[in-house]
Coordinates of C-alpha atoms and ligand atoms in Angstrom, one line a residue:
M1462 CA 22.9 58.5 -49.8
K1463 CA 21.1 58.7 -53.1
F1464 CA 22.8 59.4 -56.1
F1465 CA 22.3 59.8 -60.1
S1466 CA 24.3 57.4 -62.2
T1467 CA 28.0 57.4 -62.5
E1468 CA 27.8 58.7 -65.8
T1469 CA 26.0 61.7 -64.8
Y1470 CA 28.8 62.9 -62.5
K1471 CA 31.6 61.9 -65.1
N1472 CA 29.6 63.9 -68.0
R1473 CA 29.1 66.7 -65.6
R1474 CA 33.0 66.8 -65.1
N1475 CA 33.9 66.5 -68.6
V1476 CA 31.6 69.3 -69.4
L1477 CA 33.6 71.6 -67.3
K1478 CA 36.8 70.3 -68.0
K1479 CA 36.0 71.2 -71.5
A1480 CA 34.8 74.6 -70.6
V1481 CA 37.7 75.7 -68.4
G1482 CA 40.4 74.1 -70.6
K1483 CA 43.5 73.8 -68.6
G1484 CA 44.7 74.0 -65.2
Q1485 CA 43.2 72.6 -61.8
I1486 CA 40.0 73.1 -60.4
L1487 CA 39.5 72.7 -56.5
F1488 CA 36.2 72.3 -55.2
L1489 CA 35.6 72.7 -51.3
G1490 CA 32.9 70.5 -49.8
N1491 CA 31.2 71.8 -46.6
N1492 CA 32.3 71.1 -43.1
E1493 CA 30.3 70.6 -40.0
A1494 CA 29.2 73.8 -38.6
P1495 CA 29.0 74.2 -34.8
M1496 CA 26.0 75.6 -33.3
N1497 CA 27.3 76.2 -29.6
Y1498 CA 30.1 73.8 -29.1
T1499 CA 32.2 72.0 -31.7
D1500 CA 30.2 68.7 -31.3
N1501 CA 26.9 70.2 -31.1
T1502 CA 26.5 71.1 -35.2
F1503 CA 23.7 72.8 -37.1
R1504 CA 22.1 70.2 -39.6
F1505 CA 24.8 69.3 -42.3
R1506 CA 24.3 70.7 -45.7
Q1507 CA 27.0 70.0 -48.3
D1508 CA 28.0 72.6 -50.8
S1509 CA 25.7 72.4 -54.0
T1510 CA 28.7 72.9 -56.5
F1511 CA 30.3 69.7 -55.0
L1512 CA 27.1 68.0 -54.8
Y1513 CA 26.6 68.8 -58.3
Y1514 CA 30.0 67.6 -59.7
F1515 CA 30.8 65.0 -57.0
G1516 CA 27.5 64.1 -55.2
I1517 CA 28.7 62.9 -52.0
N1518 CA 26.6 64.3 -49.2
M1519 CA 29.4 63.9 -46.2
P1520 CA 31.3 66.6 -44.3
G1521 CA 35.1 67.1 -44.7
L1522 CA 35.6 66.6 -48.3
S1523 CA 37.4 68.3 -51.1
A1524 CA 37.9 67.5 -54.8
L1525 CA 40.4 68.4 -57.3
I1526 CA 39.9 68.2 -61.3
D1527 CA 43.4 68.3 -62.8
I1528 CA 43.0 68.9 -66.5
D1529 CA 46.5 69.3 -67.3
N1530 CA 47.4 65.8 -65.9
D1531 CA 43.8 64.3 -66.4
H1532 CA 42.9 62.9 -63.1
E1533 CA 40.6 63.6 -60.3
I1534 CA 40.9 63.0 -56.7
I1535 CA 38.5 63.1 -53.6
F1536 CA 40.2 64.4 -50.5
G1537 CA 38.7 63.1 -47.4
H1538 CA 39.4 60.8 -44.4
E1539 CA 38.3 57.2 -44.2
F1540 CA 36.4 56.3 -41.3
S1541 CA 38.0 55.8 -38.1
M1542 CA 36.8 53.3 -35.1
D1543 CA 36.0 56.4 -33.2
D1544 CA 33.7 57.8 -36.0
I1545 CA 32.0 54.1 -36.1
I1546 CA 31.7 53.9 -32.4
W1547 CA 29.7 57.5 -32.2
I1548 CA 28.1 57.8 -35.8
G1549 CA 27.9 54.0 -36.8
P1550 CA 29.5 52.1 -39.4
H1551 CA 29.7 53.7 -43.1
E1552 CA 30.5 52.8 -46.6
R1553 CA 34.3 53.7 -47.6
L1554 CA 34.9 56.8 -48.9
A1555 CA 36.7 54.9 -51.7
S1556 CA 33.8 53.2 -52.5
L1557 CA 31.6 56.2 -52.4
A1558 CA 34.0 57.9 -54.8
L1559 CA 33.7 55.1 -57.3
K1560 CA 29.9 55.8 -57.2
V1561 CA 30.5 59.3 -58.9
G1562 CA 33.0 58.0 -61.0
V1563 CA 36.4 59.0 -59.1
E1564 CA 38.9 56.4 -58.5
K1565 CA 41.6 58.1 -56.4
T1566 CA 40.9 59.2 -52.8
V1567 CA 43.9 60.8 -50.7
S1568 CA 43.9 62.0 -47.0
P1569 CA 43.5 65.9 -46.8
S1570 CA 46.9 66.4 -45.1
D1571 CA 48.3 65.5 -48.3
I1572 CA 46.3 68.1 -50.5
S1573 CA 49.2 70.6 -51.2
K1574 CA 51.2 67.7 -52.5
Y1575 CA 48.5 67.8 -55.5
I1576 CA 48.0 71.6 -56.0
S1577 CA 49.7 73.5 -58.5
K1578 CA 49.2 77.1 -57.2
D1579 CA 50.0 79.0 -60.4
T1580 CA 47.3 77.2 -62.4
L1581 CA 44.5 76.7 -59.7
H1582 CA 40.8 77.7 -60.2
F1583 CA 38.4 77.9 -57.4
L1584 CA 35.0 79.3 -56.7
P1585 CA 34.2 82.1 -54.0
Q1586 CA 33.9 80.8 -50.5
Y1587 CA 31.0 81.7 -48.6
R1588 CA 31.9 79.8 -45.3
F1589 CA 34.8 81.3 -43.3
D1590 CA 36.5 78.0 -42.7
N1591 CA 37.1 77.4 -46.2
Q1592 CA 38.2 81.0 -46.9
I1593 CA 41.0 80.2 -44.3
F1594 CA 41.4 77.0 -46.0
I1595 CA 42.1 78.7 -49.3
S1596 CA 44.0 81.4 -47.5
E1597 CA 46.4 78.9 -45.8
L1598 CA 46.8 76.6 -49.3
L1599 CA 47.7 79.7 -51.2
N1600 CA 49.5 81.6 -48.4
Q1601 CA 47.7 84.6 -49.2
K1602 CA 45.3 86.7 -46.8
T1603 CA 41.6 85.8 -46.7
H1604 CA 40.7 89.4 -48.5
E1605 CA 43.5 88.6 -51.4
I1606 CA 42.3 85.3 -52.5
K1607 CA 41.1 85.7 -56.3
P1608 CA 38.2 83.1 -57.2
S1609 CA 38.4 82.3 -60.8
L1610 CA 36.0 84.2 -63.0
E1611 CA 36.4 81.5 -65.6
L1612 CA 35.2 79.0 -63.3
I1613 CA 32.3 81.0 -62.3
K1614 CA 31.0 81.6 -65.5
A1615 CA 31.7 78.0 -66.7
V1616 CA 29.6 76.5 -63.5
V1617 CA 27.1 79.0 -63.8
A1618 CA 26.1 78.5 -67.5
Q1619 CA 26.2 74.4 -66.6
R1620 CA 24.1 74.5 -63.4
S1621 CA 21.8 77.1 -64.8
I1622 CA 20.4 74.4 -67.4
K1623 CA 18.5 71.9 -65.8
T1624 CA 18.6 68.3 -67.0
P1625 CA 15.7 65.7 -67.3
E1626 CA 16.9 64.1 -64.0
E1627 CA 17.3 67.2 -62.2
I1628 CA 13.6 68.4 -63.3
I1629 CA 12.5 64.8 -61.5
E1630 CA 13.9 65.9 -58.4
M1631 CA 12.8 69.5 -58.4
A1632 CA 9.1 68.4 -59.2
L1633 CA 9.6 65.9 -56.2
A1634 CA 10.6 68.8 -54.0
V1635 CA 7.6 70.9 -55.3
N1636 CA 5.0 68.1 -54.6
I1637 CA 6.5 67.6 -51.1
T1638 CA 6.4 71.2 -50.5
R1639 CA 2.6 70.9 -51.8
E1640 CA 1.8 68.8 -49.1
M1641 CA 3.3 71.2 -46.6
H1642 CA 1.0 74.3 -48.0
I1643 CA -2.0 72.1 -47.7
A1644 CA -1.4 71.1 -44.2
A1645 CA -0.6 74.7 -43.3
M1646 CA -4.0 75.9 -44.7
K1647 CA -5.9 73.2 -43.2
A1648 CA -4.0 74.4 -39.9
T1649 CA -4.5 78.0 -40.1
A1650 CA -7.5 79.1 -37.8
T1651 CA -8.8 82.0 -35.8
G1652 CA -7.3 81.8 -32.5
K1653 CA -4.3 79.5 -33.3
M1654 CA -0.9 80.5 -32.6
E1655 CA 1.5 81.0 -35.7
Y1656 CA 4.0 78.3 -34.5
E1657 CA 1.3 75.6 -34.4
V1658 CA 0.9 75.5 -38.1
V1659 CA 4.6 76.0 -38.8
G1660 CA 4.9 72.7 -36.7
K1661 CA 2.4 71.3 -39.2
I1662 CA 4.6 72.2 -42.2
L1663 CA 7.7 70.7 -40.5
E1664 CA 5.8 67.6 -39.6
T1665 CA 4.8 67.0 -43.0
M1666 CA 8.1 67.6 -44.7
H1667 CA 9.9 65.5 -42.2
A1668 CA 7.4 62.6 -42.9
H1669 CA 8.5 62.9 -46.5
N1670 CA 12.4 62.4 -45.6
A1671 CA 12.8 66.3 -46.7
E1672 CA 14.4 69.1 -45.1
L1673 CA 13.9 72.5 -45.3
S1674 CA 15.3 74.7 -48.1
Y1675 CA 15.3 78.0 -46.2
P1676 CA 13.9 78.9 -43.0
V1677 CA 10.0 78.9 -42.9
I1678 CA 8.6 82.3 -43.4
F1679 CA 4.8 82.1 -41.8
S1680 CA 3.2 85.0 -40.4
V1681 CA 0.3 87.2 -40.2
N1682 CA 2.7 89.9 -40.4
G1683 CA 3.4 89.2 -44.1
Q1684 CA 4.3 92.8 -44.9
T1685 CA 7.6 91.6 -43.3
L1686 CA 9.0 90.0 -46.4
H1687 CA 11.5 87.3 -44.5
N1688 CA 9.4 87.2 -41.5
H1689 CA 10.5 84.4 -39.3
Y1690 CA 8.8 85.1 -35.8
H1691 CA 6.1 82.6 -35.3
G1692 CA 4.8 83.9 -32.1
N1693 CA 1.5 85.8 -32.9
I1694 CA -1.8 84.6 -32.0
M1695 CA -3.9 84.4 -35.5
L1696 CA -6.8 86.7 -35.6
A1697 CA -10.1 86.8 -37.7
G1698 CA -9.7 89.5 -40.4
Q1699 CA -5.9 88.9 -40.9
L1700 CA -4.1 87.2 -43.7
A1701 CA -1.4 85.0 -43.4
I1702 CA 1.7 84.2 -45.5
N1703 CA 3.5 81.0 -45.8
D1704 CA 6.4 80.9 -47.9
S1705 CA 8.0 77.6 -47.4
G1706 CA 9.8 74.9 -49.1
C1707 CA 11.9 71.7 -48.8
E1708 CA 14.7 70.2 -50.5
T1709 CA 14.7 66.5 -51.5
E1710 CA 17.4 64.2 -50.1
M1711 CA 19.5 65.0 -53.4
G1712 CA 19.4 68.7 -52.3
Y1713 CA 17.3 70.2 -54.8
A1714 CA 14.7 72.7 -53.7
G1715 CA 11.2 73.8 -53.7
D1716 CA 10.1 77.5 -53.0
I1717 CA 6.5 78.2 -53.0
T1718 CA 4.2 80.9 -51.3
R1719 CA 0.5 81.0 -50.7
S1720 CA -1.4 83.5 -48.7
M1721 CA -4.6 82.8 -46.9
P1722 CA -7.2 84.4 -44.7
V1723 CA -6.9 83.4 -41.2
S1724 CA -10.6 82.9 -40.9
G1725 CA -10.7 80.8 -44.1
K1726 CA -12.5 83.4 -45.8
F1727 CA -11.3 86.5 -47.9
T1728 CA -13.2 89.7 -47.2
Q1729 CA -13.6 91.8 -50.1
K1730 CA -10.6 94.2 -49.4
Q1731 CA -8.3 91.2 -49.1
K1732 CA -9.8 89.6 -52.2
D1733 CA -9.3 92.9 -54.1
I1734 CA -5.1 92.5 -53.6
Y1735 CA -5.3 88.5 -53.7
E1736 CA -6.8 88.9 -57.2
T1737 CA -4.3 91.5 -58.1
V1738 CA -1.4 89.4 -56.9
L1739 CA -3.1 86.2 -58.7
E1740 CA -3.2 88.0 -61.9
M1741 CA 0.5 89.4 -61.6
E1742 CA 1.5 85.9 -61.2
V1743 CA -0.8 83.9 -63.7
S1744 CA -0.2 86.5 -66.4
S1745 CA 3.7 86.7 -65.7
I1746 CA 3.9 83.0 -66.0
E1747 CA 2.1 82.7 -69.1
T1748 CA 4.4 85.0 -71.0
L1749 CA 7.3 82.7 -69.9
K1750 CA 9.3 81.5 -72.8
P1751 CA 13.0 81.5 -74.1
N1752 CA 14.9 84.7 -74.9
L1753 CA 12.1 86.9 -72.9
K1754 CA 14.2 89.0 -70.5
Y1755 CA 13.2 88.2 -66.8
R1756 CA 13.4 92.0 -65.9
D1757 CA 10.5 92.8 -68.8
V1758 CA 8.5 90.0 -66.8
H1759 CA 9.0 92.0 -63.5
L1760 CA 8.2 95.1 -65.0
L1761 CA 4.8 93.7 -66.4
A1762 CA 4.0 92.2 -63.0
N1763 CA 4.5 95.8 -61.7
K1764 CA 2.2 97.4 -64.6
I1765 CA -0.6 95.2 -63.6
L1766 CA 0.0 96.0 -59.8
L1767 CA -0.3 99.8 -60.6
T1768 CA -3.1 99.4 -62.8
N1769 CA -4.9 97.1 -60.5
L1770 CA -4.2 99.7 -57.6
K1771 CA -5.3 102.6 -59.6
S1772 CA -8.9 101.2 -59.5
L1773 CA -8.9 100.7 -56.2
G1774 CA -8.0 104.2 -55.8
L1775 CA -4.5 103.6 -54.2
V1776 CA -2.7 105.4 -56.8
T1777 CA -3.5 107.7 -59.6
G1778 CA -1.9 109.0 -62.8
N1779 CA -0.3 107.4 -65.9
V1780 CA 0.9 103.9 -65.2
E1781 CA 3.9 104.0 -67.6
D1782 CA 5.0 107.0 -65.9
M1783 CA 4.6 105.2 -62.4
L1784 CA 6.6 102.3 -63.8
I1785 CA 9.5 104.3 -65.0
E1786 CA 9.6 106.5 -61.5
G1787 CA 9.3 102.9 -59.6
V1788 CA 6.0 103.4 -57.9
G1789 CA 5.5 99.8 -57.7
G1790 CA 8.4 99.4 -55.3
L1791 CA 6.3 100.8 -52.6
F1792 CA 3.9 98.1 -52.5
M1793 CA 6.4 95.2 -53.9
P1794 CA 9.9 96.0 -52.7
H1795 CA 11.4 92.9 -54.2
G1796 CA 12.2 91.3 -57.5
L1797 CA 9.9 89.0 -59.4
G1798 CA 11.7 85.9 -59.0
H1799 CA 15.3 83.9 -59.1
M1800 CA 16.6 80.9 -60.5
I1801 CA 16.3 77.7 -58.2
G1802 CA 18.1 74.2 -58.4
L1803 CA 20.3 73.0 -56.0
D1804 CA 20.4 76.1 -53.9
V1805 CA 16.9 78.1 -53.4
H1806 CA 18.4 81.1 -54.7
D1807 CA 20.6 79.2 -57.2
M1808 CA 24.2 79.9 -57.1
E1809 CA 24.0 82.9 -55.3
G1810 CA 27.0 81.8 -53.5
L1811 CA 29.1 82.5 -56.8
G1812 CA 27.7 86.0 -57.1
E1813 CA 24.0 87.0 -57.7
N1814 CA 25.0 88.8 -60.6
Y1815 CA 26.8 86.2 -62.5
V1816 CA 23.6 84.2 -62.6
G1817 CA 20.8 86.8 -63.0
Y1818 CA 22.6 89.4 -65.0
R1819 CA 25.2 89.8 -68.2
D1820 CA 27.4 92.4 -69.9
G1821 CA 25.3 95.3 -71.0
L1822 CA 22.6 94.5 -68.5
E1823 CA 23.1 96.5 -65.3
R1824 CA 21.1 96.3 -62.0
S1825 CA 18.8 99.1 -61.1
S1826 CA 19.4 101.1 -57.9
Q1827 CA 15.2 101.7 -57.4
L1828 CA 13.4 99.8 -54.6
G1829 CA 12.3 96.7 -55.8
L1830 CA 14.2 96.3 -59.1
K1831 CA 17.4 96.6 -57.1
S1832 CA 16.4 93.3 -55.6
L1833 CA 15.6 91.6 -58.7
R1834 CA 18.0 88.9 -58.8
L1835 CA 17.3 87.5 -62.1
A1836 CA 16.9 90.1 -65.0
K1837 CA 18.5 88.4 -68.2
E1838 CA 17.1 86.3 -71.1
L1839 CA 15.5 83.0 -70.1
E1840 CA 16.6 79.9 -71.9
S1841 CA 14.9 76.7 -72.2
G1842 CA 16.0 74.5 -69.0
H1843 CA 16.2 77.3 -66.7
V1844 CA 14.0 76.6 -63.3
I1845 CA 12.8 79.9 -62.0
T1846 CA 10.4 81.5 -59.1
V1847 CA 7.6 83.6 -60.1
E1848 CA 6.6 85.2 -56.9
P1849 CA 4.8 88.8 -57.0
G1850 CA 3.7 90.1 -53.8
C1851 CA 1.6 93.3 -52.5
Y1852 CA 2.5 94.6 -49.2
F1853 CA 1.3 97.5 -46.9
I1854 CA 4.8 98.5 -45.0
P1855 CA 3.4 101.1 -42.6
E1856 CA 7.3 102.3 -42.0
L1857 CA 7.8 102.5 -45.6
I1858 CA 4.8 104.0 -46.3
G1859 CA 5.5 106.8 -43.4
K1860 CA 8.6 107.5 -44.8
Y1861 CA 7.7 108.0 -48.1
K1862 CA 4.6 110.0 -47.0
S1863 CA 6.9 112.3 -44.8
E1864 CA 9.3 112.7 -47.6
D1865 CA 6.3 113.6 -50.3
K1866 CA 7.8 110.9 -52.1
F1867 CA 5.6 110.0 -55.3
K1868 CA 3.1 112.5 -54.2
E1869 CA 1.5 113.1 -57.2
F1870 CA 1.1 109.3 -57.7
V1871 CA 0.3 107.8 -54.4
N1872 CA -3.2 108.6 -52.5
Y1873 CA -1.6 108.4 -49.0
S1874 CA -4.7 109.2 -47.1
K1875 CA -6.4 106.3 -48.8
L1876 CA -3.2 104.1 -48.1
E1877 CA -4.0 104.5 -44.3
E1878 CA -6.9 102.2 -44.5
Y1879 CA -4.3 99.5 -45.5
L1880 CA -1.7 100.0 -42.6
D1881 CA -2.8 97.1 -40.6
F1882 CA -3.4 94.8 -43.9
G1883 CA -0.3 92.8 -44.2
G1884 CA 0.8 91.7 -47.3
V1885 CA 0.1 89.0 -50.3
R1886 CA 2.7 87.0 -52.0
I1887 CA 2.1 84.1 -54.5
E1888 CA 5.1 81.7 -55.6
D1889 CA 5.3 79.0 -58.1
N1890 CA 8.3 77.3 -59.6
V1891 CA 8.5 77.3 -63.2
L1892 CA 10.8 75.5 -66.0
I1893 CA 11.4 77.0 -69.0
T1894 CA 10.9 74.9 -72.0
E1895 CA 11.5 75.2 -75.8
S1896 CA 7.9 76.2 -76.5
G1897 CA 7.3 78.3 -73.1
Y1898 CA 7.0 77.2 -69.6
E1899 CA 5.7 74.2 -67.3
I1900 CA 4.8 74.9 -63.8
L1901 CA 6.4 71.9 -61.5
G1902 CA 4.9 69.6 -59.5
E1903 CA 1.1 69.1 -59.2
A1904 CA -1.1 72.3 -58.9
I1905 CA -1.4 73.8 -55.2
P1906 CA -4.4 75.5 -54.3
K1907 CA -4.2 79.2 -55.4
T1908 CA -7.6 80.9 -56.5
V1909 CA -9.6 82.1 -54.0
E1910 CA -12.0 79.4 -54.2
E1911 CA -9.4 76.8 -54.2
V1912 CA -7.9 78.5 -50.9
E1913 CA -11.4 78.7 -49.2
E1914 CA -12.4 75.3 -50.1
I1915 CA -9.3 73.7 -48.6
M1916 CA -9.6 75.8 -45.5
R1917 CA -13.2 74.8 -45.1
Ligands
LIG2181 N1 11.9 81.9 -49.9 C1 12.5 83.1 -50.3 C2 12.3 83.6 -51.6 O1 11.2 83.5 -52.1 O2 13.2 84.2 -52.3
LIG2182 MN1 9.9 81.8 -51.1
LIG2183 MN1 11.7 82.5 -53.9

């Protein structure tokens, strides 16, 4: 188990204690999650907020910060002889707790002795077992339990700003992810199955002691945004999208997308769309700096998209009008990006709007903008994804056409020529700095020439 220094965890908790001010804060770690029967579990993933403040990557733990009485406790079982027989000897919980600066460990069965229900802060729970745990602890129905808004806001404020030691982990995640992407580009070829490429992605990742930060999206049907089906044969003339990333041993995520021609060479038609998305990505990144609203960057990317699609004859009319109407959503029905950190969509478990929006900045209901997870002003220390795309989704195009939606802007007859095109997405992970931005990790092939070169 890899930790930051003891001081890091102590400092993080001290900052939180100051922000919340009084009462108690309860953190629930994750438990093992059964796959098909109790003892056959999914890969264990610790809760990210638990990792952030208490660092111990083990199931069955919870922790209390009692601000009023100035003490901290980790609740968990010490290893039994049965545990040792089945999973081997482990460092004692009490000793692990000391590594993160916590001197007291207590059996979980005694937790209620330490809890003061009236002053307890806790976060929203995304796992049912933890929802039931809180519900029983507080003697309230699961739908009645009220997480602490004050705590959510304090945790989001703190976790949103990445420290230099976190940036090092995140750059490591991107660099391993980079290897996964290069392996995928090399493995992609006409006549191969998609799952053969996915096999290479996973092999490369495991060889670096990393795990997936989300299920691999690799498909020649890239118009499906989160396509997890890998059973297609790849044909010449198709594009493949690879949206995959790993998390490091400490849990920090990478989230990278590249798109490539199966044959290793882009056709002119593919190049036109690819270079549009590349321009959206590069130009968006180049504007990044503190105080810029990320919603405005999303709109800039849409403007480039619509301008280029207009040159290609796919849309017509005034680009500003199209932006207001949300025509870009037909081609990019997702947001430009999101925060990334210990979670690939960082802190989404605490509530997307607490992370990406603020008072006075409401989420739009337009296709595309409604999926923008990060809209508010950027700050130095944020790490975000920039991931524009352009997709031709036959079902969506067919629906809009039959409804005459955007009919003054969209050239539906020209669009017919793109129904088997698939999609293109390009995604990088970017740190916002005092003076602008820094793309994390070493460069990953991205221009037409670089992608074709690596596939040669
Ligand atoms: N990998 C999912 C996303 O890009 O948000
Ligand atoms: Mn992604
Ligand atoms: Mn992403």
